[in-house]
């Protein structure tokens, strides 16, 4: 699975694996792909430095990258406290009423909520970059489009390629105009923040829009046959995220959540604003249903929604409240029905790719 981009980065397979787990990212790189560590959950720079130190020791000198969530436009002088103050009291009551309806216990006195989803606030992301550029990362990806111009310049000064996610050909062209190096064309099927155009349509449109820039296909890809299809559509690699959630290296901190993922079908996800305020594909639960119900208050825009629900999500996860327990995941969850190592996933992907190439060669009379 070699392409011009994979050769440029020195990887064996043009498989880019996005994950919040350092152990998974390192295993992806060791398996011959390109591990990309998601930084959004790191609110403290020293925590990110700790995990990048760990990755340096475990990637076996293979290349890896970092994914941040950073708006292209800068908002001056706005703190997290300022943003929190914008949250309406009625929305806070709705959260508490929903949790009470399902008997979700409160956190212990003095216990802080876990993951506060603030990584998309610009200063948080900039603090992450101050750490990241001290490490030999080879790719910086931004999940909210093109990063600010000075960040792109700084990355290039450090010989780091810049990637940006796009949900349409128009978005992809804007990224190219901004000077990024790689477009990740993320289709409707993908987990997390995603647009409304399916991968089969989006990938060739993005390839045509930004040629000769390389495009990675993302969304609904979980087999070697699908990777071969992405290459046939013009992609120079694939960007896989959801597929790694049920690997043995993933630290989900919840057996109940892992079991929900293993049992879910491809129709058990929903594109909802419940988690962050932007449409994000995730497991459908009674939590997402409550937020999407027209009788409710509706979600708030990013980043208000993420701050509003941060403690609630921590409580749901800590107490493993089955009806409400969910996570961002794509429609490929229907294939994620067993726990396997990252290497085993790679073995399956490469075998499937070979089967697809053999099939095409037979059809073309080249066998």
mmCIF file with all atom_site columns, N, CA, C and O in Angstrom, residues 277-317:
data_model
loop_
_atom_site.group_PDB
_atom_site.id
_atom_site.type_symbol
_atom_site.label_atom_id
_atom_site.label_alt_id
_atom_site.label_comp_id
_atom_site.label_asym_id
_atom_site.label_entity_id
_atom_site.label_seq_id
_atom_site.pdbx_PDB_ins_code
_atom_site.Cartn_x
_atom_site.Cartn_y
_atom_site.Cartn_z
_atom_site.occupancy
_atom_site.B_iso_or_equiv
_atom_site.pdbx_formal_charge
_atom_site.auth_seq_id
_atom_site.auth_comp_id
_atom_site.auth_asym_id
_atom_site.auth_atom_id
_atom_site.pdbx_PDB_model_num
ATOM 1   N N  . UNK A 1 277 ? -21.599 20.606 20.091 1.00 0.00 ? 277 UNK A N  1
ATOM 2   C CA . UNK A 1 277 ? -22.265 21.741 19.471 1.00 0.00 ? 277 UNK A CA 1
ATOM 3   C C  . UNK A 1 277 ? -22.161 21.734 17.962 1.00 0.00 ? 277 UNK A C  1
ATOM 4   O O  . UNK A 1 277 ? -22.906 22.435 17.281 1.00 0.00 ? 277 UNK A O  1
ATOM 5   N N  . UNK A 1 278 ? -21.238 20.963 17.416 1.00 0.00 ? 278 UNK A N  1
ATOM 6   C CA . UNK A 1 278 ? -21.139 20.742 15.976 1.00 0.00 ? 278 UNK A CA 1
ATOM 7   C C  . UNK A 1 278 ? -21.599 19.318 15.668 1.00 0.00 ? 278 UNK A C  1
ATOM 8   O O  . UNK A 1 278 ? -21.448 18.428 16.503 1.00 0.00 ? 278 UNK A O  1
ATOM 9   N N  . UNK A 1 279 ? -22.137 19.090 14.458 1.00 0.00 ? 279 UNK A N  1
ATOM 10  C CA . UNK A 1 279 ? -22.579 17.730 14.130 1.00 0.00 ? 279 UNK A CA 1
ATOM 11  C C  . UNK A 1 279 ? -21.429 16.734 14.225 1.00 0.00 ? 279 UNK A C  1
ATOM 12  O O  . UNK A 1 279 ? -20.401 16.891 13.566 1.00 0.00 ? 279 UNK A O  1
ATOM 13  N N  . UNK A 1 280 ? -21.591 15.745 15.068 1.00 0.00 ? 280 UNK A N  1
ATOM 14  C CA . UNK A 1 280 ? -20.556 14.726 15.270 1.00 0.00 ? 280 UNK A CA 1
ATOM 15  C C  . UNK A 1 280 ? -21.228 13.363 15.319 1.00 0.00 ? 280 UNK A C  1
ATOM 16  O O  . UNK A 1 280 ? -22.184 13.164 16.078 1.00 0.00 ? 280 UNK A O  1
ATOM 17  N N  . UNK A 1 281 ? -20.712 12.423 14.517 1.00 0.00 ? 281 UNK A N  1
ATOM 18  C CA . UNK A 1 281 ? -21.291 11.084 14.515 1.00 0.00 ? 281 UNK A CA 1
ATOM 19  C C  . UNK A 1 281 ? -20.832 10.334 15.758 1.00 0.00 ? 281 UNK A C  1
ATOM 20  O O  . UNK A 1 281 ? -19.647 10.334 16.100 1.00 0.00 ? 281 UNK A O  1
ATOM 21  N N  . UNK A 1 282 ? -21.776 9.682  16.423 1.00 0.00 ? 282 UNK A N  1
ATOM 22  C CA . UNK A 1 282 ? -21.507 8.979  17.679 1.00 0.00 ? 282 UNK A CA 1
ATOM 23  C C  . UNK A 1 282 ? -22.541 7.878  17.855 1.00 0.00 ? 282 UNK A C  1
ATOM 24  O O  . UNK A 1 282 ? -23.514 7.801  17.097 1.00 0.00 ? 282 UNK A O  1
ATOM 25  N N  . UNK A 1 283 ? -22.317 7.014  18.844 1.00 0.00 ? 283 UNK A N  1
ATOM 26  C CA . UNK A 1 283 ? -23.332 6.015  19.167 1.00 0.00 ? 283 UNK A CA 1
ATOM 27  C C  . UNK A 1 283 ? -24.641 6.716  19.528 1.00 0.00 ? 283 UNK A C  1
ATOM 28  O O  . UNK A 1 283 ? -24.640 7.708  20.265 1.00 0.00 ? 283 UNK A O  1
ATOM 29  N N  . UNK A 1 284 ? -25.733 6.189  19.011 1.00 0.00 ? 284 UNK A N  1
ATOM 30  C CA . UNK A 1 284 ? -27.020 6.742  19.402 1.00 0.00 ? 284 UNK A CA 1
ATOM 31  C C  . UNK A 1 284 ? -27.388 6.199  20.780 1.00 0.00 ? 284 UNK A C  1
ATOM 32  O O  . UNK A 1 284 ? -27.327 4.991  21.030 1.00 0.00 ? 284 UNK A O  1
ATOM 33  N N  . UNK A 1 285 ? -27.749 7.098  21.683 1.00 0.00 ? 285 UNK A N  1
ATOM 34  C CA . UNK A 1 285 ? -28.105 6.732  23.050 1.00 0.00 ? 285 UNK A CA 1
ATOM 35  C C  . UNK A 1 285 ? -29.305 7.567  23.480 1.00 0.00 ? 285 UNK A C  1
ATOM 36  O O  . UNK A 1 285 ? -29.748 8.473  22.758 1.00 0.00 ? 285 UNK A O  1
ATOM 37  N N  . UNK A 1 286 ? -29.793 7.310  24.670 1.00 0.00 ? 286 UNK A N  1
ATOM 38  C CA . UNK A 1 286 ? -30.873 8.151  25.191 1.00 0.00 ? 286 UNK A CA 1
ATOM 39  C C  . UNK A 1 286 ? -30.377 9.555  25.496 1.00 0.00 ? 286 UNK A C  1
ATOM 40  O O  . UNK A 1 286 ? -31.170 10.495 25.574 1.00 0.00 ? 286 UNK A O  1
ATOM 41  N N  . UNK A 1 287 ? -29.069 9.715  25.652 1.00 0.00 ? 287 UNK A N  1
ATOM 42  C CA . UNK A 1 287 ? -28.479 11.055 25.828 1.00 0.00 ? 287 UNK A CA 1
ATOM 43  C C  . UNK A 1 287 ? -28.583 11.841 24.517 1.00 0.00 ? 287 UNK A C  1
ATOM 44  O O  . UNK A 1 287 ? -29.042 12.990 24.510 1.00 0.00 ? 287 UNK A O  1
ATOM 45  N N  . UNK A 1 288 ? -28.189 11.249 23.396 1.00 0.00 ? 288 UNK A N  1
ATOM 46  C CA . UNK A 1 288 ? -28.304 11.965 22.126 1.00 0.00 ? 288 UNK A CA 1
ATOM 47  C C  . UNK A 1 288 ? -29.763 12.193 21.774 1.00 0.00 ? 288 UNK A C  1
ATOM 48  O O  . UNK A 1 288 ? -30.125 13.254 21.239 1.00 0.00 ? 288 UNK A O  1
ATOM 49  N N  . UNK A 1 289 ? -30.619 11.206 22.070 1.00 0.00 ? 289 UNK A N  1
ATOM 50  C CA . UNK A 1 289 ? -32.043 11.372 21.782 1.00 0.00 ? 289 UNK A CA 1
ATOM 51  C C  . UNK A 1 289 ? -32.622 12.559 22.551 1.00 0.00 ? 289 UNK A C  1
ATOM 52  O O  . UNK A 1 289 ? -33.441 13.320 22.024 1.00 0.00 ? 289 UNK A O  1
ATOM 53  N N  . UNK A 1 290 ? -32.209 12.721 23.809 1.00 0.00 ? 290 UNK A N  1
ATOM 54  C CA . UNK A 1 290 ? -32.723 13.818 24.628 1.00 0.00 ? 290 UNK A CA 1
ATOM 55  C C  . UNK A 1 290 ? -32.350 15.175 24.022 1.00 0.00 ? 290 UNK A C  1
ATOM 56  O O  . UNK A 1 290 ? -33.177 16.099 23.964 1.00 0.00 ? 290 UNK A O  1
ATOM 57  N N  . UNK A 1 291 ? -31.124 15.303 23.558 1.00 0.00 ? 291 UNK A N  1
ATOM 58  C CA . UNK A 1 291 ? -30.672 16.568 22.994 1.00 0.00 ? 291 UNK A CA 1
ATOM 59  C C  . UNK A 1 291 ? -31.291 16.833 21.625 1.00 0.00 ? 291 UNK A C  1
ATOM 60  O O  . UNK A 1 291 ? -31.469 18.000 21.233 1.00 0.00 ? 291 UNK A O  1
ATOM 61  N N  . UNK A 1 292 ? -31.603 15.786 20.892 1.00 0.00 ? 292 UNK A N  1
ATOM 62  C CA . UNK A 1 292 ? -32.171 15.957 19.561 1.00 0.00 ? 292 UNK A CA 1
ATOM 63  C C  . UNK A 1 292 ? -33.697 16.057 19.580 1.00 0.00 ? 292 UNK A C  1
ATOM 64  O O  . UNK A 1 292 ? -34.316 16.326 18.546 1.00 0.00 ? 292 UNK A O  1
ATOM 65  N N  . UNK A 1 293 ? -34.299 15.857 20.747 1.00 0.00 ? 293 UNK A N  1
ATOM 66  C CA . UNK A 1 293 ? -35.754 15.947 20.882 1.00 0.00 ? 293 UNK A CA 1
ATOM 67  C C  . UNK A 1 293 ? -36.203 17.406 20.710 1.00 0.00 ? 293 UNK A C  1
ATOM 68  O O  . UNK A 1 293 ? -35.713 18.289 21.420 1.00 0.00 ? 293 UNK A O  1
ATOM 69  N N  . UNK A 1 294 ? -37.140 17.678 19.805 1.00 0.00 ? 294 UNK A N  1
ATOM 70  C CA . UNK A 1 294 ? -37.601 19.059 19.591 1.00 0.00 ? 294 UNK A CA 1
ATOM 71  C C  . UNK A 1 294 ? -38.195 19.713 20.834 1.00 0.00 ? 294 UNK A C  1
ATOM 72  O O  . UNK A 1 294 ? -38.249 20.951 20.927 1.00 0.00 ? 294 UNK A O  1
ATOM 73  N N  . UNK A 1 295 ? -38.639 18.897 21.788 1.00 0.00 ? 295 UNK A N  1
ATOM 74  C CA . UNK A 1 295 ? -39.222 19.461 23.002 1.00 0.00 ? 295 UNK A CA 1
ATOM 75  C C  . UNK A 1 295 ? -38.175 19.969 23.978 1.00 0.00 ? 295 UNK A C  1
ATOM 76  O O  . UNK A 1 295 ? -38.502 20.655 24.957 1.00 0.00 ? 295 UNK A O  1
ATOM 77  N N  . UNK A 1 296 ? -36.905 19.637 23.750 1.00 0.00 ? 296 UNK A N  1
ATOM 78  C CA . UNK A 1 296 ? -35.834 20.079 24.629 1.00 0.00 ? 296 UNK A CA 1
ATOM 79  C C  . UNK A 1 296 ? -35.326 21.469 24.264 1.00 0.00 ? 296 UNK A C  1
ATOM 80  O O  . UNK A 1 296 ? -35.826 22.100 23.321 1.00 0.00 ? 296 UNK A O  1
ATOM 81  N N  . UNK A 1 297 ? -34.316 21.956 24.972 1.00 0.00 ? 297 UNK A N  1
ATOM 82  C CA . UNK A 1 297 ? -33.809 23.314 24.730 1.00 0.00 ? 297 UNK A CA 1
ATOM 83  C C  . UNK A 1 297 ? -32.917 23.422 23.498 1.00 0.00 ? 297 UNK A C  1
ATOM 84  O O  . UNK A 1 297 ? -32.597 24.527 23.068 1.00 0.00 ? 297 UNK A O  1
ATOM 85  N N  . UNK A 1 298 ? -32.502 22.273 22.943 1.00 0.00 ? 298 UNK A N  1
ATOM 86  C CA . UNK A 1 298 ? -31.581 22.306 21.811 1.00 0.00 ? 298 UNK A CA 1
ATOM 87  C C  . UNK A 1 298 ? -30.147 22.502 22.276 1.00 0.00 ? 298 UNK A C  1
ATOM 88  O O  . UNK A 1 298 ? -29.883 22.922 23.407 1.00 0.00 ? 298 UNK A O  1
ATOM 89  N N  . UNK A 1 299 ? -29.233 22.173 21.418 1.00 0.00 ? 299 UNK A N  1
ATOM 90  C CA . UNK A 1 299 ? -27.818 22.282 21.782 1.00 0.00 ? 299 UNK A CA 1
ATOM 91  C C  . UNK A 1 299 ? -27.313 23.698 21.607 1.00 0.00 ? 299 UNK A C  1
ATOM 92  O O  . UNK A 1 299 ? -27.899 24.511 20.882 1.00 0.00 ? 299 UNK A O  1
ATOM 93  N N  . UNK A 1 300 ? -26.197 23.982 22.270 1.00 0.00 ? 300 UNK A N  1
ATOM 94  C CA . UNK A 1 300 ? -25.532 25.273 22.167 1.00 0.00 ? 300 UNK A CA 1
ATOM 95  C C  . UNK A 1 300 ? -24.415 25.186 21.135 1.00 0.00 ? 300 UNK A C  1
ATOM 96  O O  . UNK A 1 300 ? -23.934 24.096 20.815 1.00 0.00 ? 300 UNK A O  1
ATOM 97  N N  . UNK A 1 301 ? -23.961 26.321 20.615 1.00 0.00 ? 301 UNK A N  1
ATOM 98  C CA . UNK A 1 301 ? -22.855 26.275 19.649 1.00 0.00 ? 301 UNK A CA 1
ATOM 99  C C  . UNK A 1 301 ? -21.537 25.921 20.334 1.00 0.00 ? 301 UNK A C  1
ATOM 100 O O  . UNK A 1 301 ? -21.392 26.056 21.551 1.00 0.00 ? 301 UNK A O  1
ATOM 101 N N  . UNK A 1 302 ? -20.590 25.418 19.549 1.00 0.00 ? 302 UNK A N  1
ATOM 102 C CA . UNK A 1 302 ? -19.240 25.176 20.049 1.00 0.00 ? 302 UNK A CA 1
ATOM 103 C C  . UNK A 1 302 ? -18.600 26.524 20.413 1.00 0.00 ? 302 UNK A C  1
ATOM 104 O O  . UNK A 1 302 ? -18.757 27.483 19.684 1.00 0.00 ? 302 UNK A O  1
ATOM 105 N N  . UNK A 1 303 ? -17.900 26.603 21.567 1.00 0.00 ? 303 UNK A N  1
ATOM 106 C CA . UNK A 1 303 ? -17.555 25.538 22.503 1.00 0.00 ? 303 UNK A CA 1
ATOM 107 C C  . UNK A 1 303 ? -18.483 25.421 23.710 1.00 0.00 ? 303 UNK A C  1
ATOM 108 O O  . UNK A 1 303 ? -18.183 24.697 24.642 1.00 0.00 ? 303 UNK A O  1
ATOM 109 N N  . UNK A 1 304 ? -19.615 26.158 23.703 1.00 0.00 ? 304 UNK A N  1
ATOM 110 C CA . UNK A 1 304 ? -20.488 26.170 24.875 1.00 0.00 ? 304 UNK A CA 1
ATOM 111 C C  . UNK A 1 304 ? -21.015 24.775 25.202 1.00 0.00 ? 304 UNK A C  1
ATOM 112 O O  . UNK A 1 304 ? -21.043 24.378 26.376 1.00 0.00 ? 304 UNK A O  1
ATOM 113 N N  . UNK A 1 305 ? -21.457 24.029 24.184 1.00 0.00 ? 305 UNK A N  1
ATOM 114 C CA . UNK A 1 305 ? -22.039 22.717 24.443 1.00 0.00 ? 305 UNK A CA 1
ATOM 115 C C  . UNK A 1 305 ? -21.033 21.777 25.101 1.00 0.00 ? 305 UNK A C  1
ATOM 116 O O  . UNK A 1 305 ? -21.361 21.054 26.047 1.00 0.00 ? 305 UNK A O  1
ATOM 117 N N  . UNK A 1 306 ? -19.807 21.780 24.618 1.00 0.00 ? 306 UNK A N  1
ATOM 118 C CA . UNK A 1 306 ? -18.788 20.903 25.185 1.00 0.00 ? 306 UNK A CA 1
ATOM 119 C C  . UNK A 1 306 ? -18.504 21.207 26.643 1.00 0.00 ? 306 UNK A C  1
ATOM 120 O O  . UNK A 1 306 ? -18.333 20.291 27.467 1.00 0.00 ? 306 UNK A O  1
ATOM 121 N N  . UNK A 1 307 ? -18.450 22.478 26.979 1.00 0.00 ? 307 UNK A N  1
ATOM 122 C CA . UNK A 1 307 ? -18.232 22.859 28.374 1.00 0.00 ? 307 UNK A CA 1
ATOM 123 C C  . UNK A 1 307 ? -19.445 22.508 29.229 1.00 0.00 ? 307 UNK A C  1
ATOM 124 O O  . UNK A 1 307 ? -19.313 22.054 30.365 1.00 0.00 ? 307 UNK A O  1
ATOM 125 N N  . UNK A 1 308 ? -20.639 22.696 28.663 1.00 0.00 ? 308 UNK A N  1
ATOM 126 C CA . UNK A 1 308 ? -21.867 22.399 29.397 1.00 0.00 ? 308 UNK A CA 1
ATOM 127 C C  . UNK A 1 308 ? -21.952 20.934 29.808 1.00 0.00 ? 308 UNK A C  1
ATOM 128 O O  . UNK A 1 308 ? -22.322 20.612 30.937 1.00 0.00 ? 308 UNK A O  1
ATOM 129 N N  . UNK A 1 309 ? -21.608 20.027 28.890 1.00 0.00 ? 309 UNK A N  1
ATOM 130 C CA . UNK A 1 309 ? -21.839 18.602 29.149 1.00 0.00 ? 309 UNK A CA 1
ATOM 131 C C  . UNK A 1 309 ? -20.608 17.871 29.679 1.00 0.00 ? 309 UNK A C  1
ATOM 132 O O  . UNK A 1 309 ? -20.681 16.667 29.935 1.00 0.00 ? 309 UNK A O  1
ATOM 133 N N  . UNK A 1 310 ? -19.490 18.562 29.859 1.00 0.00 ? 310 UNK A N  1
ATOM 134 C CA . UNK A 1 310 ? -18.250 17.879 30.239 1.00 0.00 ? 310 UNK A CA 1
ATOM 135 C C  . UNK A 1 310 ? -18.404 17.070 31.523 1.00 0.00 ? 310 UNK A C  1
ATOM 136 O O  . UNK A 1 310 ? -18.022 15.894 31.581 1.00 0.00 ? 310 UNK A O  1
ATOM 137 N N  . UNK A 1 311 ? -18.948 17.683 32.572 1.00 0.00 ? 311 UNK A N  1
ATOM 138 C CA . UNK A 1 311 ? -19.097 16.947 33.837 1.00 0.00 ? 311 UNK A CA 1
ATOM 139 C C  . UNK A 1 311 ? -20.118 15.829 33.691 1.00 0.00 ? 311 UNK A C  1
ATOM 140 O O  . UNK A 1 311 ? -19.925 14.730 34.224 1.00 0.00 ? 311 UNK A O  1
ATOM 141 N N  . UNK A 1 312 ? -21.189 16.087 32.964 1.00 0.00 ? 312 UNK A N  1
ATOM 142 C CA . UNK A 1 312 ? -22.212 15.055 32.760 1.00 0.00 ? 312 UNK A CA 1
ATOM 143 C C  . UNK A 1 312 ? -21.620 13.839 32.059 1.00 0.00 ? 312 UNK A C  1
ATOM 144 O O  . UNK A 1 312 ? -21.879 12.687 32.445 1.00 0.00 ? 312 UNK A O  1
ATOM 145 N N  . UNK A 1 313 ? -20.827 14.067 31.023 1.00 0.00 ? 313 UNK A N  1
ATOM 146 C CA . UNK A 1 313 ? -20.203 12.959 30.304 1.00 0.00 ? 313 UNK A CA 1
ATOM 147 C C  . UNK A 1 313 ? -19.279 12.176 31.235 1.00 0.00 ? 313 UNK A C  1
ATOM 148 O O  . UNK A 1 313 ? -19.233 10.941 31.205 1.00 0.00 ? 313 UNK A O  1
ATOM 149 N N  . UNK A 1 314 ? -18.544 12.897 32.095 1.00 0.00 ? 314 UNK A N  1
ATOM 150 C CA . UNK A 1 314 ? -17.669 12.222 33.052 1.00 0.00 ? 314 UNK A CA 1
ATOM 151 C C  . UNK A 1 314 ? -18.469 11.343 34.003 1.00 0.00 ? 314 UNK A C  1
ATOM 152 O O  . UNK A 1 314 ? -18.073 10.217 34.315 1.00 0.00 ? 314 UNK A O  1
ATOM 153 N N  . UNK A 1 315 ? -19.615 11.850 34.477 1.00 0.00 ? 315 UNK A N  1
ATOM 154 C CA . UNK A 1 315 ? -20.451 11.064 35.389 1.00 0.00 ? 315 UNK A CA 1
ATOM 155 C C  . UNK A 1 315 ? -21.034 9.842  34.688 1.00 0.00 ? 315 UNK A C  1
ATOM 156 O O  . UNK A 1 315 ? -21.036 8.728  35.240 1.00 0.00 ? 315 UNK A O  1
ATOM 157 N N  . UNK A 1 316 ? -21.502 10.017 33.472 1.00 0.00 ? 316 UNK A N  1
ATOM 158 C CA . UNK A 1 316 ? -22.061 8.897  32.710 1.00 0.00 ? 316 UNK A CA 1
ATOM 159 C C  . UNK A 1 316 ? -21.013 7.814  32.506 1.00 0.00 ? 316 UNK A C  1
ATOM 160 O O  . UNK A 1 316 ? -21.277 6.609  32.660 1.00 0.00 ? 316 UNK A O  1
ATOM 161 N N  . UNK A 1 317 ? -19.782 8.244  32.173 1.00 0.00 ? 317 UNK A N  1
ATOM 162 C CA . UNK A 1 317 ? -18.715 7.273  31.921 1.00 0.00 ? 317 UNK A CA 1
ATOM 163 C C  . UNK A 1 317 ? -18.242 6.609  33.214 1.00 0.00 ? 317 UNK A C  1
ATOM 164 O O  . UNK A 1 317 ? -18.030 5.392  33.245 1.00 0.00 ? 317 UNK A O  1
#
